[in-house]
Each structure stands twice: as C-alpha cells, then as structure tokens.
Coordinates of N, CA and C in Angstrom, one line a residue:
X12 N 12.0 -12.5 5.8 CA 11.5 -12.4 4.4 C 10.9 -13.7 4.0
X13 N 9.8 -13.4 3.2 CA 9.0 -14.8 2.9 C 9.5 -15.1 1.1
X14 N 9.0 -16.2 0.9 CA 9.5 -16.3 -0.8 C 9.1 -15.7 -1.7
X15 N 7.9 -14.9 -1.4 CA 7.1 -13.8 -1.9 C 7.9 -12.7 -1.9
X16 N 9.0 -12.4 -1.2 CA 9.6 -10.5 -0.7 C 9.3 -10.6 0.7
X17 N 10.1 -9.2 0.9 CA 9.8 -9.1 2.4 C 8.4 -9.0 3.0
X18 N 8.5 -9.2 4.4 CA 7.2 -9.3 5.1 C 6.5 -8.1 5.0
X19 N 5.0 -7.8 5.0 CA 3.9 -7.2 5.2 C 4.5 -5.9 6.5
X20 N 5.0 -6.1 7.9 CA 5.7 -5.7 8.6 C 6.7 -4.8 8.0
X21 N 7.4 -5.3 7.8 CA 9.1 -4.7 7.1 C 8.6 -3.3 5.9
X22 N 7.2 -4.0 4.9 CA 7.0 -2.8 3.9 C 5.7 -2.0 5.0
X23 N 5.4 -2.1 5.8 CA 4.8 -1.0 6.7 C 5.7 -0.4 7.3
X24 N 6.8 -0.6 7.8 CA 8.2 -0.1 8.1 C 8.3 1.0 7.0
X25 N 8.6 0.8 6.1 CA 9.1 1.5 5.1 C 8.0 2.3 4.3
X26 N 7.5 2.2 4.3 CA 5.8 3.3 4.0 C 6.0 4.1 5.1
X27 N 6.1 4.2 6.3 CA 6.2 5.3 7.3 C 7.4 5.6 7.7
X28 N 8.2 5.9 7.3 CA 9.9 5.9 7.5 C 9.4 8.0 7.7
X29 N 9.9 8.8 8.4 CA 9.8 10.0 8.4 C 8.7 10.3 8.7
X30 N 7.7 9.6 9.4 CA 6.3 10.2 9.7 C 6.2 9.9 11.2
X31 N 5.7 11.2 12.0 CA 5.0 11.1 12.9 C 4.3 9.9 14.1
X32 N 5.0 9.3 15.1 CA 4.2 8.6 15.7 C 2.6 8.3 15.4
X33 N 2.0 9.4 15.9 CA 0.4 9.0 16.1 C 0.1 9.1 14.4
X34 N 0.7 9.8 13.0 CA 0.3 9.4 12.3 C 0.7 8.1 11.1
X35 N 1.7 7.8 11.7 CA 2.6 6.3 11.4 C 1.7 5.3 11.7
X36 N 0.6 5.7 13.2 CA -0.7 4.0 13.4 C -1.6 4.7 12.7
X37 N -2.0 5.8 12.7 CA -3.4 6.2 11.6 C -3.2 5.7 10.6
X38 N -1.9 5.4 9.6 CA -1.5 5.1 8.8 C -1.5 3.4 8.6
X39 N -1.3 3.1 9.1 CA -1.1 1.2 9.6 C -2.1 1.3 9.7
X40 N -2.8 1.8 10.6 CA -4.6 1.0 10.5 C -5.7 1.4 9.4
X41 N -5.2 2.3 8.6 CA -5.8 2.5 7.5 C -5.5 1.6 6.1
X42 N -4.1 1.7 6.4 CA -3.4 0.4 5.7 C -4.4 -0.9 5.9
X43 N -4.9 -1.2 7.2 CA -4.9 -2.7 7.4 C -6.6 -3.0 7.2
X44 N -7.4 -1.5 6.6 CA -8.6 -1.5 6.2 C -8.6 -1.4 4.9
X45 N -7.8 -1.8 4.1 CA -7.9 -1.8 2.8 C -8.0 -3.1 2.2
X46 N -8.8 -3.7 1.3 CA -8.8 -4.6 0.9 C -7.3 -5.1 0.6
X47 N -7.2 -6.3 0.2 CA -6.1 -7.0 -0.4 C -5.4 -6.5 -1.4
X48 N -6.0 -6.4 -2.1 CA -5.5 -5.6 -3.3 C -5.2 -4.4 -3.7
X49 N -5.8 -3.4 -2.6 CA -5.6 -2.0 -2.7 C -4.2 -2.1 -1.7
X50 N -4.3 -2.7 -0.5 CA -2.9 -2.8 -0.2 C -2.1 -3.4 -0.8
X51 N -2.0 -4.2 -1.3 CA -0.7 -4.9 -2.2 C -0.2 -3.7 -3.2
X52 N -1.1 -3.2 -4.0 CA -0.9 -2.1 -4.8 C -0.3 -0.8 -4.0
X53 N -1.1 -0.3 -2.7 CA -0.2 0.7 -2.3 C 1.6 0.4 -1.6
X54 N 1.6 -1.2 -1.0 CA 3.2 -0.7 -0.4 C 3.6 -1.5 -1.3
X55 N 2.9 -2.1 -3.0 CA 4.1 -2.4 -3.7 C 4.4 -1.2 -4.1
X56 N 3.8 -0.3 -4.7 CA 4.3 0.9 -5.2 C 5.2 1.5 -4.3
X57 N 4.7 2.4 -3.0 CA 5.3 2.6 -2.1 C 6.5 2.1 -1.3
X58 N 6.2 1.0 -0.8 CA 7.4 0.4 0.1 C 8.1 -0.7 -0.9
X59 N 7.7 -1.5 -2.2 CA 8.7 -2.1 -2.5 C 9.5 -1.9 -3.8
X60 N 8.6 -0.4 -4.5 CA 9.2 0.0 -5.7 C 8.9 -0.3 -7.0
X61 N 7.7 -1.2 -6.7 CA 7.4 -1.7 -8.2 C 6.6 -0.7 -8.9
X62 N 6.7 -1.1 -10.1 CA 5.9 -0.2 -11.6 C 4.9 -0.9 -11.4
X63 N 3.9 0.1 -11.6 CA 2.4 -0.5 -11.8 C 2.3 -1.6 -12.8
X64 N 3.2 -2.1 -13.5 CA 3.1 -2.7 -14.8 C 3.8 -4.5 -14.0
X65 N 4.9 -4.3 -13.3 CA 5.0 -5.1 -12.4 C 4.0 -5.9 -11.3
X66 N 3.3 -4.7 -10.5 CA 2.5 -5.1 -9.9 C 1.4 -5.8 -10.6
X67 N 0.2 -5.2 -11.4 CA -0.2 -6.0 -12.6 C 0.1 -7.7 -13.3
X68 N 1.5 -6.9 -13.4 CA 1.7 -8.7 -13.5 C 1.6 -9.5 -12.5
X69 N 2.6 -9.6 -11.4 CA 2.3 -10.2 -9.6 C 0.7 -10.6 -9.6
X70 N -0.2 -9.6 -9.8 CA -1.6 -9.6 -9.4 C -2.5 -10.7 -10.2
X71 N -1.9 -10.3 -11.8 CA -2.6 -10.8 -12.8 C -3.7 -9.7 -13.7
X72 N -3.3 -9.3 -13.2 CA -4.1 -7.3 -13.8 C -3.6 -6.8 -14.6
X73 N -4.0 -5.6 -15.9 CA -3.5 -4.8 -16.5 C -3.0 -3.1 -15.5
X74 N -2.2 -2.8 -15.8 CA -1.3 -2.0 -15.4 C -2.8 -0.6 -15.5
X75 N -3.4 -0.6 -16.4 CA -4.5 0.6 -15.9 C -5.6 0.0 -14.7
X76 N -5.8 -1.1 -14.6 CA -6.2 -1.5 -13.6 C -5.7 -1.3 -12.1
X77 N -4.4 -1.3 -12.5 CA -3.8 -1.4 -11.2 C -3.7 0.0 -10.6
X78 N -3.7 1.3 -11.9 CA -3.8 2.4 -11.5 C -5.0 3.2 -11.2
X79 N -6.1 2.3 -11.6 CA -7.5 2.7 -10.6 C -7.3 1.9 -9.3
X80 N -6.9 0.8 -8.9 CA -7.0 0.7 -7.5 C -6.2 1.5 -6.6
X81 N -4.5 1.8 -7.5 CA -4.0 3.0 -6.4 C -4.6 4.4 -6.3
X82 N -5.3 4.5 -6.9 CA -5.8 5.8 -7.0 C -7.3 5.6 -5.6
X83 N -7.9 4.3 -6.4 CA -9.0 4.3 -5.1 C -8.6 4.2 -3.1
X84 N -7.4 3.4 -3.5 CA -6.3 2.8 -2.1 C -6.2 4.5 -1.4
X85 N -5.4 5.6 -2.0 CA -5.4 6.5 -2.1 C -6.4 7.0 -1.5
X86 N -7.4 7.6 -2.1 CA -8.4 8.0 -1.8 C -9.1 7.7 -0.6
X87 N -9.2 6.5 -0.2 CA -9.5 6.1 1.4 C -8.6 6.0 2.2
X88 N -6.8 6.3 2.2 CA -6.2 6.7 2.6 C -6.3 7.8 3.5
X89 N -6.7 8.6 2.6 CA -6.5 10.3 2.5 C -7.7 10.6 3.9
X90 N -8.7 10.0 3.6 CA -9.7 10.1 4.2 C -9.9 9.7 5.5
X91 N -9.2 8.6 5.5 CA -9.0 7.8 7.1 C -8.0 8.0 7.8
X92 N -6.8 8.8 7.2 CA -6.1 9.3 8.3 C -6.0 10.9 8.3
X93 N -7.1 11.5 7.5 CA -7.7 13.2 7.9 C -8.5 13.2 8.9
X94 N -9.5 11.9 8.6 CA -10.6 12.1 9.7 C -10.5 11.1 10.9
X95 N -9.1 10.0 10.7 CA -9.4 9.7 11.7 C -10.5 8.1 12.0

C-alpha cells in the first residue's frame, strides 16, 4: 500500500473479484487504456468505494464532473471488452 491507498494492482484485484478469466484481462487492459482520470474515477468508485463527491475532491473536480467521466470510463469499457 502506497500513502495514496492501496496499489493500482490490489484495486484491479478487486474490480474483477467473480469474473471470468479471459474476461478479468479484457477487463485490465481496457482498464489500462483509459486515461488517468477515467481510471481513477472508475476503481475509485468500484474497487475503493468512494462517493463521487470524494473522488472530486482527491481529483480537484466537482462531483458532476466526476460523473461525466464515469459515465464516459463506462462507456469505453463496455465497448472494449464487447468487442474486444
């Protein structure tokens, strides 16, 4: 664990907890094509439980900001591990 929270590792651990081998790395490498921000946003939500209002803060963003990038993070999620 870094002084930040846990490692980058550990919340990709926990974002795929109950999924599928081959779609656990479709998952991680889609993960690891997302900008900075869209990933911080998706495994803070996801793997470390924060409120978008939390995250926001961490970032330095308003809380509707932070829920258009999960929404965009999302969206090329969805896409890169449908198609691949």
């Amino acid at each position: 664990e870094s002084a930040d929270g846990p490692e980058r590792v550990d919340l990709l651990a926990d974002v795929t907890v109950g999924v599928a081998l081959e779609e656990r790395v479709a998952l991680i490498l889609a993960l690891e094509e997302l900008g900075e921000r869209e990933r911080t946003v998706v495994l803070g939500t996801f793997a470390a439980g924060l409120t978008q209002a939390e995250i926001g803060a961490r970032l330095g963003v308003s809380q509707s900001h932070v829920s258009k990038l999960l929404a965009k993070a999302l969206g090329k999620l969805g896409r890169r591990v449908a198609y691949g």
